[in-house]
């Protein structure tokens, strides 16, 4: 589907999820960055990118992505909840 339409959001979303599940974090992060751009910086897209960066062991980048999402939409539940959970974890950079 992405070959036919590189901006097909459901396909990008699923590809990002599959790469993350397969622990191919560099590929997943690339997809989530594309997703953020195509959604015009949607807060939930930022949250997806940030969570993947957390999984990849990049808490500093994840925090920045969560902040970007919250700047876009301060009421974004995915950003607020996931960022709060990240901050509550004991092991942080």
N, CA, C and O atoms as a DFTB+ gen file, in Angstrom:
372 C
 N C O
     1  1       0.818      -1.193       0.000
     2  2       0.000       0.000       0.000
     3  2       0.863       1.257       0.000
     4  3       0.503       2.250      -0.633
     5  1       2.004       1.230       0.706
     6  2       2.866       2.414       0.743
     7  2       3.567       2.658      -0.589
     8  3       3.933       3.791      -0.903
     9  1       3.754       1.608      -1.363
    10  2       4.335       1.798      -2.693
    11  2       3.358       2.548      -3.588
    12  3       3.760       3.381      -4.400
    13  1       2.086       2.250      -3.437
    14  2       1.057       2.927      -4.232
    15  2       0.771       4.327      -3.705
    16  3       0.523       5.246      -4.487
    17  1       0.803       4.495      -2.391
    18  2       0.516       5.787      -1.775
    19  2       1.396       5.950      -0.535
    20  3       1.037       5.471       0.541
    21  1       2.553       6.626      -0.672
    22  2       3.482       6.765       0.451
    23  2       2.914       7.544       1.642
    24  3       3.517       7.560       2.715
    25  1       1.767       8.184       1.458
    26  2       1.149       8.955       2.533
    27  2      -0.088       8.268       3.110
    28  3      -0.897       8.912       3.777
    29  1      -0.239       6.981       2.860
    30  2      -1.395       6.237       3.358
    31  2      -1.218       6.028       4.867
    32  3      -0.444       5.174       5.298
    33  1      -1.944       6.816       5.655
    34  2      -1.753       6.825       7.104
    35  2      -1.953       5.475       7.781
    36  3      -1.125       5.095       8.609
    37  1      -3.020       4.729       7.467
    38  2      -3.158       3.434       8.138
    39  2      -1.973       2.495       7.877
    40  3      -1.551       1.757       8.768
    41  1      -1.453       2.529       6.674
    42  2      -0.302       1.671       6.352
    43  2       0.957       2.140       7.063
    44  3       1.737       1.322       7.551
    45  1       1.158       3.445       7.125
    46  2       2.319       3.969       7.856
    47  2       2.229       3.603       9.329
    48  3       3.211       3.166       9.929
    49  1       1.051       3.783       9.906
    50  2       0.849       3.464      11.314
    51  2       1.182       2.002      11.583
    52  3       1.948       1.688      12.494
    53  1       0.613       1.130      10.799
    54  2       0.826      -0.308      11.014
    55  2       2.283      -0.692      10.792
    56  3       2.814      -1.543      11.506
    57  1       2.933      -0.075       9.810
    58  2       4.348      -0.354       9.553
    59  2       5.195       0.064      10.753
    60  3       6.106      -0.659      11.156
    61  1       4.892       1.234      11.322
    62  2       5.616       1.685      12.510
    63  2       5.437       0.727      13.673
    64  3       6.396       0.414      14.379
    65  1       4.217       0.262      13.871
    66  2       3.931      -0.688      14.948
    67  2       4.692      -2.003      14.719
    68  3       5.303      -2.539      15.643
    69  1       4.652      -2.511      13.498
    70  2       5.309      -3.793      13.201
    71  2       6.822      -3.701      13.385
    72  3       7.435      -4.607      13.951
    73  1       7.427      -2.612      12.909
    74  2       8.873      -2.450      13.108
    75  2       9.210      -2.388      14.600
    76  3      10.192      -2.983      15.044
    77  1       8.395      -1.670      15.367
    78  2       8.649      -1.576      16.807
    79  2       8.498      -2.944      17.472
    80  3       9.317      -3.317      18.312
    81  1       7.467      -3.685      17.106
    82  2       7.275      -5.017      17.684
    83  2       8.422      -5.948      17.341
    84  3       8.793      -6.805      18.143
    85  1       8.986      -5.786      16.154
    86  2      10.124      -6.606      15.729
    87  2      11.448      -6.074      16.292
    88  3      12.514      -6.614      15.995
    89  1      11.374      -5.020      17.101
    90  2      12.532      -4.359      17.699
    91  2      13.498      -3.810      16.659
    92  3      14.705      -3.746      16.891
    93  1      12.962      -3.419      15.523
    94  2      13.748      -2.742      14.488
    95  2      13.528      -1.243      14.678
    96  3      12.904      -0.574      13.855
    97  1      14.059      -0.746      15.784
    98  2      13.748       0.615      16.202
    99  2      14.204       1.704      15.239
   100  3      13.465       2.671      15.050
   101  1      15.380       1.604      14.619
   102  2      15.741       2.651      13.655
   103  2      14.726       2.759      12.506
   104  3      14.374       3.860      12.083
   105  1      14.263       1.614      12.010
   106  2      13.261       1.622      10.947
   107  2      11.933       2.171      11.457
   108  3      11.269       2.946      10.770
   109  1      11.554       1.767      12.658
   110  2      10.296       2.238      13.241
   111  2      10.338       3.749      13.450
   112  3       9.364       4.441      13.151
   113  1      11.440       4.260      13.952
   114  2      11.564       5.697      14.200
   115  2      11.498       6.471      12.892
   116  3      10.912       7.552      12.840
   117  1      12.089       5.932      11.847
   118  2      11.997       6.573      10.526
   119  2      10.546       6.655      10.078
   120  3      10.105       7.694       9.588
   121  1       9.811       5.579      10.242
   122  2       8.395       5.562       9.851
   123  2       7.596       6.543      10.702
   124  3       6.774       7.289      10.172
   125  1       7.827       6.552      12.014
   126  2       7.069       7.466      12.883
   127  2       7.386       8.919      12.573
   128  3       6.508       9.776      12.671
   129  1       8.629       9.211      12.199
   130  2       8.954      10.585      11.788
   131  2       8.177      10.976      10.532
   132  3       7.681      12.098      10.429
   133  1       8.073      10.056       9.585
   134  2       7.254      10.315       8.386
   135  2       5.806      10.533       8.770
   136  3       5.144      11.421       8.233
   137  1       5.311       9.731       9.693
   138  2       3.928       9.822      10.149
   139  2       3.663      11.193      10.780
   140  3       2.624      11.807      10.535
   141  1       4.603      11.661      11.588
   142  2       4.463      12.990      12.200
   143  2       4.348      14.060      11.120
   144  3       3.477      14.926      11.193
   145  1       5.219      14.002      10.123
   146  2       5.196      15.000       9.050
   147  2       3.899      14.952       8.264
   148  3       3.302      15.993       7.988
   149  1       3.463      13.775       7.907
   150  2       2.272      13.632       7.069
   151  2       1.002      14.044       7.821
   152  3       0.043      14.518       7.213
   153  1       1.001      13.861       9.138
   154  2      -0.174      14.266       9.929
   155  2      -0.101      15.729      10.345
   156  3      -0.923      16.187      11.139
   157  1       0.867      16.465       9.820
   158  2       1.045      17.883      10.140
   159  2       1.278      18.074      11.643
   160  3       0.652      18.918      12.283
   161  1       2.176      17.284      12.175
   162  2       2.589      17.380      13.577
   163  2       1.480      17.079      14.574
   164  3       1.380      17.736      15.610
   165  1       0.663      16.106      14.273
   166  2      -0.402      15.697      15.178
   167  2       0.200      15.232      16.505
   168  3       1.212      14.531      16.523
   169  1      -0.424      15.625      17.603
   170  2       0.099      15.283      18.933
   171  2       0.169      13.778      19.158
   172  3       1.128      13.290      19.756
   173  1      -0.820      13.042      18.695
   174  2      -0.804      11.586      18.876
   175  2       0.338      10.972      18.065
   176  3       0.949       9.998      18.503
   177  1       0.625      11.517      16.915
   178  2       1.759      11.034      16.119
   179  2       3.065      11.258      16.881
   180  3       3.938      10.390      16.891
   181  1       3.198      12.420      17.517
   182  2       4.386      12.685      18.338
   183  2       4.480      11.674      19.478
   184  3       5.570      11.208      19.810
   185  1       3.344      11.336      20.075
   186  2       3.336      10.370      21.165
   187  2       3.794       8.995      20.683
   188  3       4.539       8.309      21.382
   189  1       3.356       8.595      19.500
   190  2       3.781       7.310      18.935
   191  2       5.286       7.300      18.694
   192  3       5.964       6.322      19.010
   193  1       5.806       8.388      18.136
   194  2       7.245       8.500      17.907
   195  2       7.994       8.427      19.243
   196  3       8.978       7.698      19.372
   197  1       7.523       9.178      20.217
   198  2       8.198       9.223      21.512
   199  2       8.219       7.851      22.185
   200  3       9.242       7.436      22.730
   201  1       7.099       7.161      22.145
   202  2       7.042       5.841      22.774
   203  2       8.033       4.888      22.105
   204  3       8.701       4.105      22.779
   205  1       8.120       4.958      20.803
   206  2       9.077       4.117      20.081
   207  2      10.513       4.488      20.473
   208  3      11.365       3.613      20.630
   209  1      10.768       5.777      20.628
   210  2      12.100       6.203      21.057
   211  2      12.403       5.701      22.472
   212  3      13.543       5.356      22.783
   213  1      11.386       5.664      23.315
   214  2      11.572       5.078      24.643
   215  2      11.994       3.624      24.525
   216  3      12.960       3.191      25.154
   217  1      11.255       2.870      23.707
   218  2      11.574       1.449      23.515
   219  2      12.982       1.259      22.976
   220  3      13.649       0.272      23.287
   221  1      13.429       2.213      22.165
   222  2      14.752       2.139      21.556
   223  2      15.863       2.568      22.512
   224  3      17.040       2.552      22.153
   225  1      15.479       2.955      23.740
   226  2      16.484       3.378      24.709
   227  2      16.965       4.792      24.487
   228  3      18.119       5.108      24.778
   229  1      16.100       5.648      23.977
   230  2      16.432       7.048      23.704
   231  2      15.513       7.983      24.511
   232  3      14.716       8.720      23.929
   233  1      15.623       7.952      25.845
   234  2      14.691       8.737      26.655
   235  2      14.773      10.245      26.426
   236  3      13.759      10.936      26.528
   237  1      15.927      10.750      26.129
   238  2      16.060      12.184      25.866
   239  2      15.286      12.604      24.627
   240  3      14.587      13.617      24.634
   241  1      15.414      11.824      23.570
   242  2      14.664      12.101      22.343
   243  2      13.174      11.897      22.563
   244  3      12.349      12.646      22.039
   245  1      12.837      10.872      23.344
   246  2      11.425      10.616      23.637
   247  2      10.819      11.798      24.387
   248  3       9.712      12.234      24.072
   249  1      11.535      12.309      25.367
   250  2      11.020      13.449      26.130
   251  2      10.782      14.648      25.220
   252  3       9.764      15.330      25.337
   253  1      11.709      14.900      24.328
   254  2      11.537      16.019      23.390
   255  2      10.329      15.800      22.485
   256  3       9.584      16.741      22.208
   257  1      10.132      14.580      22.028
   258  2       8.977      14.292      21.170
   259  2       7.663      14.459      21.944
   260  3       6.694      15.002      21.413
   261  1       7.632      13.997      23.188
   262  2       6.427      14.204      23.996
   263  2       6.154      15.697      24.168
   264  3       5.006      16.135      24.091
   265  1       7.193      16.462      24.397
   266  2       7.029      17.910      24.563
   267  2       6.525      18.561      23.272
   268  3       5.715      19.488      23.308
   269  1       7.010      18.068      22.145
   270  2       6.526      18.589      20.854
   271  2       5.030      18.306      20.705
   272  3       4.264      19.164      20.266
   273  1       4.633      17.105      21.074
   274  2       3.223      16.746      21.002
   275  2       2.376      17.601      21.918
   276  3       1.290      18.040      21.541
   277  1       2.873      17.840      23.128
   278  2       2.120      18.660      24.078
   279  2       2.085      20.120      23.658
   280  3       1.121      20.828      23.951
   281  1       3.127      20.577      22.974
   282  2       3.104      21.948      22.451
   283  2       2.034      22.071      21.372
   284  3       1.382      23.107      21.242
   285  1       1.867      21.025      20.619
   286  2       0.856      21.004      19.557
   287  2      -0.557      20.927      20.144
   288  3      -1.469      21.617      19.688
   289  1      -0.724      20.069      21.169
   290  2      -2.033      19.911      21.811
   291  2      -1.809      19.616      23.293
   292  3      -1.557      18.470      23.666
   293  1      -1.899      20.637      24.134
   294  2      -1.655      20.439      25.562
   295  2      -2.614      19.451      26.232
   296  3      -2.325      18.965      27.325
   297  1      -3.726      19.153      25.610
   298  2      -4.704      18.231      26.183
   299  2      -4.619      16.816      25.616
   300  3      -5.489      15.988      25.890
   301  1      -3.593      16.533      24.838
   302  2      -3.445      15.209      24.223
   303  2      -3.260      14.143      25.305
   304  3      -2.237      14.102      25.989
   305  1      -4.262      13.290      25.441
   306  2      -4.186      12.242      26.462
   307  2      -3.027      11.281      26.236
   308  3      -2.317      10.960      27.189
   309  1      -2.804      10.799      24.986
   310  2      -1.661       9.891      24.795
   311  2      -0.329      10.532      25.189
   312  3       0.508       9.886      25.819
   313  1      -0.132      11.791      24.822
   314  2       1.120      12.460      25.196
   315  2       1.227      12.637      26.701
   316  3       2.262      12.333      27.294
   317  1       0.173      13.121      27.314
   318  2       0.204      13.391      28.759
   319  2       0.412      12.105      29.560
   320  3       1.226      12.073      30.483
   321  1      -0.304      11.071      29.217
   322  2      -0.204       9.814      29.969
   323  2       1.146       9.151      29.747
   324  3       1.822       8.781      30.706
   325  1       1.542       8.998      28.491
   326  2       2.808       8.307      28.208
   327  2       4.016       9.097      28.710
   328  3       4.975       8.510      29.210
   329  1       3.974      10.410      28.580
   330  2       5.062      11.240      29.100
   331  2       5.121      11.125      30.624
   332  3       6.205      10.994      31.193
   333  1       3.970      11.173      31.282
   334  2       3.939      11.021      32.731
   335  2       4.476       9.678      33.177
   336  3       5.220       9.602      34.155
   337  1       4.109       8.614      32.472
   338  2       4.631       7.293      32.803
   339  2       6.145       7.227      32.616
   340  3       6.855       6.617      33.415
   341  1       6.623       7.861      31.555
   342  2       8.063       7.875      31.321
   343  2       8.780       8.603      32.459
   344  3       9.813       8.143      32.946
   345  1       8.225       9.743      32.877
   346  2       8.857      10.509      33.949
   347  2       8.820       9.775      35.291
   348  3       9.684       9.985      36.142
   349  1       7.825       8.918      35.473
   350  2       7.672       8.196      36.727
   351  2       8.589       6.982      36.832
   352  3       8.810       6.472      37.930
   353  1       9.116       6.522      35.726
   354  2      10.003       5.355      35.763
   355  2      11.308       5.728      36.462
   356  3      11.819       6.834      36.289
   357  1      11.834       4.809      37.242
   358  2      13.058       5.142      37.996
   359  2      14.302       5.313      37.143
   360  3      15.147       6.146      37.470
   361  1      14.445       4.563      36.072
   362  2      15.659       4.618      35.254
   363  2      15.496       5.621      34.126
   364  3      14.828       5.342      33.131
   365  1      16.115       6.799      34.285
   366  2      16.069       7.844      33.254
   367  2      17.453       8.418      33.094
   368  3      18.256       8.399      34.027
   369  1      17.738       8.940      31.888
   370  2      19.030       9.610      31.642
   371  2      19.117      10.890      32.414
   372  3      20.126      11.591      32.335
